[in-house]
Amino acid sequence: MSRRRQIYEGKAKILYEGPEPGTLIQYFKDDATAFNAEKRGTINGKGVINNRISEYVFTRLAHIGIPTHFIRRLNMREQLVRQVEIIPIEVVVRNIAAGSISKRLGIPEGDPLPHTLIEYYYKDDALGDPLISEEHIACFNWAGPEEMQDIASMAIRINDFMSGMFAAIDIRLVDFKLEFGRIWDQDSYSRVILADEISPDGCRLWDMKTGEKLDKDRFRRDLGGEEEAYQEVARRLGLLGTDENGPGEVFDFNAHRGRLRTSPKPKK
């Protein structure tokens, strides 16, 4: 597939014009950022792994009735997705205290929360993605009441499903981030669907037996072993080749080391 016009570049992905109206090509990069991009680096093969994990999770979520933007994986680093109007809210679902909530509220990291907690953050890098309430969302009309009901309902269903999915492979789903977008029908009626990605970039995943972190916290906290952690998650999900005589598809990182074909700059 020939490279098309670049639409947007974020911290971990690039979006290109899709082959058909209403579609985009989502390219997964190896770039890693933390602390609102104050820390930057590279995790070799991260884009390849995240592409496969996100494909796997989105496909399974579709099977339980969660509408998503995912259409199909195109190659090692690219997916074909529906073009959506992104709702400017990051939805964080928490099961166990970790990261910012431990710092804000003084809750020891690793303490189970009394019940699953949903938090909302305004998507704005310049502001540091501040924590917001549902009242903020309603006041500034970032999403309507029915949309927020759909978002909260889907977030809980996704959490229930993914908690079980990861528990089956001895991984504890500590917390994770979701993004949602609107798609429009011919009658100008919109509906909310899951967008972006679900991968170790946006999930905290701890080994149930050892407590070992299998996510981007290894990069955030200079723990090392980021590549191995991402691969371990993919391996447990059954996404890596197990042939002892050679690497599986996902292991072929050197052949897919962040190669980007040139494309024209988007017009401003």
Coordinates of N, CA, C and O in Angstrom, one line a residue, residues 136-230:
H136 N -17.2 19.6 34.7 CA -16.4 20.3 33.7 C -16.8 19.9 32.3 O -16.9 20.7 31.4
I137 N -17.0 18.6 32.1 CA -17.3 18.0 30.8 C -18.6 18.6 30.3 O -18.8 19.0 29.1
A138 N -19.6 18.6 31.2 CA -20.9 19.2 30.8 C -20.9 20.7 30.6 O -21.4 21.2 29.6
C139 N -20.1 21.4 31.4 CA -20.1 22.9 31.3 C -19.5 23.3 30.0 O -20.0 24.2 29.4
F140 N -18.4 22.6 29.6 CA -17.7 23.0 28.4 C -18.1 22.2 27.1 O -17.5 22.3 26.1
N141 N -19.2 21.4 27.3 CA -19.8 20.6 26.2 C -18.8 19.8 25.5 O -18.8 19.7 24.2
W142 N -17.8 19.2 26.2 CA -16.9 18.3 25.6 C -17.6 16.9 25.2 O -17.1 16.3 24.3
A143 N -18.6 16.6 25.9 CA -19.4 15.4 25.6 C -20.8 15.6 26.2 O -20.9 16.2 27.3
G144 N -21.8 15.1 25.6 CA -23.2 15.2 26.1 C -23.5 14.1 27.2 O -22.7 13.2 27.3
P145 N -24.6 14.3 27.9 CA -25.0 13.4 29.0 C -25.1 11.9 28.5 O -24.6 11.0 29.1
E146 N -25.7 11.7 27.3 CA -25.9 10.4 26.8 C -24.5 9.8 26.4 O -24.3 8.6 26.6
E147 N -23.7 10.6 25.8 CA -22.3 10.2 25.4 C -21.6 9.7 26.7 O -20.9 8.7 26.7
M148 N -21.7 10.5 27.8 CA -21.0 10.1 29.0 C -21.5 8.9 29.6 O -20.8 8.0 30.1
Q149 N -22.8 8.6 29.5 CA -23.4 7.4 29.9 C -22.8 6.2 29.1 O -22.5 5.2 29.7
D150 N -22.7 6.4 27.8 CA -22.2 5.3 27.0 C -20.7 5.1 27.3 O -20.2 3.9 27.4
I151 N -19.9 6.2 27.5 CA -18.5 6.1 27.8 C -18.3 5.3 29.1 O -17.5 4.4 29.2
A152 N -19.0 5.7 30.2 CA -18.9 5.1 31.5 C -19.3 3.6 31.4 O -18.6 2.7 32.0
S153 N -20.4 3.3 30.7 CA -20.9 1.9 30.6 C -19.8 1.1 29.8 O -19.5 -0.1 30.3
M154 N -19.3 1.6 28.7 CA -18.3 0.8 28.0 C -17.0 0.7 28.8 O -16.4 -0.4 28.8
A155 N -16.6 1.7 29.5 CA -15.4 1.6 30.3 C -15.5 0.5 31.4 O -14.5 -0.3 31.6
I156 N -16.6 0.4 32.0 CA -16.8 -0.7 33.0 C -16.8 -2.1 32.4 O -16.2 -3.0 32.9
R157 N -17.5 -2.2 31.2 CA -17.5 -3.5 30.5 C -16.2 -3.9 30.1 O -15.8 -5.0 30.1
I158 N -15.4 -2.9 29.5 CA -14.1 -3.2 29.1 C -13.2 -3.6 30.2 O -12.4 -4.6 30.1
N159 N -13.3 -2.9 31.4 CA -12.5 -3.3 32.5 C -12.9 -4.7 33.0 O -12.0 -5.5 33.3
D160 N -14.1 -5.0 33.1 CA -14.5 -6.4 33.5 C -13.9 -7.4 32.6 O -13.4 -8.5 33.0
F161 N -14.0 -7.2 31.3 CA -13.5 -8.2 30.3 C -12.0 -8.3 30.4 O -11.5 -9.4 30.5
M162 N -11.3 -7.2 30.4 CA -9.9 -7.2 30.3 C -9.3 -7.7 31.6 O -8.2 -8.4 31.6
S163 N -9.9 -7.4 32.8 CA -9.4 -7.9 34.0 C -9.4 -9.4 34.0 O -8.4 -10.1 34.4
G164 N -10.5 -10.0 33.5 CA -10.5 -11.5 33.4 C -9.6 -12.0 32.4 O -8.9 -13.1 32.6
M165 N -9.4 -11.3 31.2 CA -8.5 -11.8 30.2 C -7.1 -11.8 30.7 O -6.4 -12.8 30.4
F166 N -6.7 -10.8 31.4 CA -5.3 -10.7 31.9 C -5.1 -11.6 33.1 O -4.1 -12.3 33.2
A167 N -6.1 -11.8 33.9 CA -6.0 -12.7 35.1 C -5.8 -14.1 34.6 O -5.1 -14.9 35.3
A168 N -6.3 -14.5 33.5 CA -6.2 -15.8 32.9 C -4.7 -16.1 32.6 O -4.4 -17.3 32.4
I169 N -3.9 -15.1 32.4 CA -2.5 -15.3 32.0 C -1.6 -14.7 33.1 O -0.5 -14.3 32.9
D170 N -2.2 -14.7 34.4 CA -1.4 -14.3 35.6 C -0.9 -12.9 35.5 O 0.2 -12.6 35.9
I171 N -1.7 -12.0 34.9 CA -1.4 -10.5 34.9 C -2.5 -9.8 35.6 O -3.7 -10.0 35.3
R172 N -2.2 -8.9 36.5 CA -3.1 -8.0 37.2 C -3.3 -6.7 36.4 O -2.3 -6.0 36.2
L173 N -4.5 -6.4 36.1 CA -4.8 -5.1 35.4 C -5.0 -4.1 36.4 O -6.1 -4.0 37.1
V174 N -4.0 -3.3 36.6 CA -4.0 -2.3 37.7 C -4.8 -1.1 37.3 O -5.7 -0.6 38.0
D175 N -4.5 -0.5 36.1 CA -5.3 0.6 35.6 C -5.0 0.7 34.1 O -4.1 0.1 33.6
F176 N -5.8 1.5 33.4 CA -5.6 1.7 32.0 C -6.3 2.9 31.5 O -7.2 3.5 32.1
K177 N -5.9 3.4 30.3 CA -6.4 4.6 29.7 C -7.2 4.2 28.4 O -6.8 3.4 27.7
L178 N -8.4 4.9 28.3 CA -9.2 4.7 27.1 C -9.4 6.1 26.4 O -9.5 7.1 27.1
E179 N -9.6 6.1 25.1 CA -10.1 7.2 24.4 C -11.2 6.8 23.5 O -11.3 5.7 23.0
F180 N -12.2 7.8 23.3 CA -13.4 7.5 22.5 C -13.5 8.6 21.5 O -13.0 9.7 21.6
G181 N -14.3 8.2 20.4 CA -14.5 9.1 19.4 C -16.0 9.0 18.8 O -16.7 8.0 19.1
R182 N -16.4 10.0 18.1 CA -17.7 10.0 17.5 C -17.6 9.6 16.0 O -16.7 10.0 15.3
I183 N -18.6 8.8 15.6 CA -18.8 8.6 14.2 C -20.2 9.0 13.8 O -21.1 9.0 14.7
W184 N -20.4 9.5 12.6 CA -21.7 10.1 12.2 C -22.3 9.3 11.1 O -21.6 8.8 10.2
D185 N -23.6 9.1 11.2 CA -24.4 8.4 10.1 C -24.9 9.4 9.1 O -24.7 10.6 9.2
Q186 N -25.7 8.9 8.1 CA -26.2 9.8 7.1 C -27.2 10.8 7.6 O -27.4 11.8 7.0
D187 N -27.8 10.5 8.7 CA -28.8 11.4 9.3 C -28.2 12.4 10.3 O -28.9 13.0 11.1
S188 N -26.9 12.5 10.3 CA -26.1 13.4 11.2 C -26.3 13.0 12.7 O -26.3 13.8 13.6
Y189 N -26.6 11.7 12.9 CA -26.7 11.2 14.2 C -25.3 10.6 14.6 O -24.8 9.8 13.8
S190 N -24.8 10.9 15.8 CA -23.5 10.4 16.1 C -23.6 9.3 17.2 O -24.6 9.3 17.9
R191 N -22.6 8.5 17.2 CA -22.5 7.5 18.3 C -21.1 7.4 18.7 O -20.1 7.7 17.9
V192 N -20.9 6.9 19.9 CA -19.5 6.9 20.5 C -18.9 5.5 20.3 O -19.6 4.5 20.6
I193 N -17.7 5.4 19.9 CA -17.0 4.2 19.8 C -15.6 4.3 20.4 O -15.0 5.4 20.5
L194 N -15.0 3.2 20.7 CA -13.7 3.1 21.3 C -12.7 3.4 20.2 O -12.8 2.9 19.1
A195 N -11.6 4.2 20.5 CA -10.6 4.6 19.5 C -9.2 4.4 20.1 O -9.0 3.8 21.2
D196 N -8.2 5.0 19.5 CA -6.8 5.0 19.9 C -6.3 3.5 20.0 O -6.4 2.8 19.0
E197 N -5.7 3.1 21.1 CA -5.1 1.8 21.2 C -5.3 1.3 22.7 O -5.6 2.1 23.6
I198 N -5.1 0.0 22.9 CA -5.0 -0.6 24.2 C -3.7 -1.5 24.2 O -3.7 -2.4 23.4
S199 N -2.7 -1.1 25.0 CA -1.4 -1.8 24.9 C -0.7 -1.5 26.2 O -1.2 -0.7 27.1
P200 N 0.5 -2.1 26.4 CA 1.2 -1.7 27.7 C 1.7 -0.3 27.8 O 2.1 0.2 28.8
D201 N 1.5 0.5 26.7 CA 1.8 1.9 26.8 C 0.7 2.6 27.7 O 1.1 3.6 28.4
G202 N -0.5 2.1 27.6 CA -1.6 2.8 28.3 C -2.2 2.0 29.4 O -3.3 2.4 29.9
C203 N -1.6 0.9 29.8 CA -2.1 0.0 30.8 C -1.0 -0.2 31.9 O 0.2 -0.3 31.5
R204 N -1.4 -0.3 33.1 CA -0.4 -0.8 34.1 C -0.7 -2.3 34.3 O -1.9 -2.7 34.7
L205 N 0.2 -3.1 34.0 CA 0.1 -4.6 34.1 C 1.2 -5.2 35.0 O 2.4 -5.0 34.7
W206 N 0.7 -5.9 36.1 CA 1.7 -6.4 37.0 C 1.5 -7.9 37.0 O 0.4 -8.5 37.0
D207 N 2.7 -8.6 37.1 CA 2.7 -10.1 37.2 C 2.0 -10.4 38.6 O 2.4 -9.9 39.6
M208 N 1.1 -11.3 38.5 CA 0.3 -11.6 39.7 C 1.1 -12.3 40.8 O 0.9 -12.1 42.0
K209 N 2.2 -13.0 40.4 CA 3.0 -13.8 41.4 C 4.1 -13.0 41.9 O 4.4 -13.0 43.1
T210 N 4.8 -12.2 41.1 CA 6.0 -11.5 41.5 C 5.8 -10.0 41.6 O 6.6 -9.3 42.3
G211 N 4.7 -9.5 41.1 CA 4.5 -8.0 41.1 C 5.3 -7.3 40.1 O 5.3 -6.0 40.1
E212 N 6.0 -8.0 39.3 CA 6.9 -7.3 38.3 C 6.0 -6.5 37.3 O 5.0 -6.9 36.9
K213 N 6.5 -5.3 37.0 CA 5.8 -4.4 36.1 C 6.1 -4.8 34.7 O 7.2 -5.0 34.3
L214 N 5.0 -4.9 33.9 CA 5.1 -5.4 32.5 C 4.5 -4.3 31.6 O 3.8 -4.6 30.6
D215 N 4.9 -3.1 31.8 CA 4.3 -2.0 31.1 C 5.3 -0.8 31.0 O 6.4 -0.9 31.3
K216 N 4.7 0.4 30.6 CA 5.6 1.5 30.4 C 6.2 2.1 31.6 O 7.1 3.0 31.6
D217 N 5.7 1.7 32.8 CA 6.4 2.2 34.0 C 7.8 1.8 34.1 O 8.6 2.4 34.8
R218 N 8.2 0.7 33.4 CA 9.6 0.3 33.3 C 10.4 1.4 32.7 O 11.6 1.7 33.1
F219 N 9.9 2.1 31.7 CA 10.5 3.3 31.1 C 10.4 4.5 32.0 O 11.4 5.2 32.2
R220 N 9.2 4.8 32.5 CA 9.0 5.9 33.4 C 10.0 6.0 34.5 O 10.5 7.0 34.9
R221 N 10.2 4.8 35.1 CA 11.0 4.7 36.4 C 12.4 4.2 36.2 O 13.0 3.8 37.2
D222 N 12.8 4.1 35.0 CA 14.2 3.7 34.7 C 14.5 2.3 35.3 O 15.6 2.0 35.8
L223 N 13.5 1.4 35.1 CA 13.7 0.0 35.6 C 14.5 -0.8 34.6 O 15.0 -1.9 35.0
G224 N 14.5 -0.4 33.4 CA 15.1 -1.3 32.3 C 14.2 -2.4 32.0 O 13.2 -2.7 32.6
G225 N 14.6 -3.2 30.9 CA 13.8 -4.4 30.5 C 12.5 -4.1 29.9 O 11.6 -4.9 29.9
E226 N 12.4 -2.9 29.3 CA 11.1 -2.5 28.6 C 10.8 -3.4 27.5 O 9.6 -3.9 27.4
E227 N 11.7 -3.7 26.6 CA 11.4 -4.6 25.5 C 10.9 -6.0 25.9 O 10.0 -6.5 25.4
E228 N 11.6 -6.5 26.9 CA 11.3 -7.8 27.4 C 9.9 -7.9 28.1 O 9.1 -8.8 27.9
A229 N 9.6 -6.8 28.8 CA 8.3 -6.7 29.4 C 7.1 -6.7 28.4 O 6.1 -7.4 28.5
Y230 N 7.3 -5.9 27.4 CA 6.2 -5.8 26.3 C 6.1 -7.2 25.6 O 5.0 -7.6 25.3

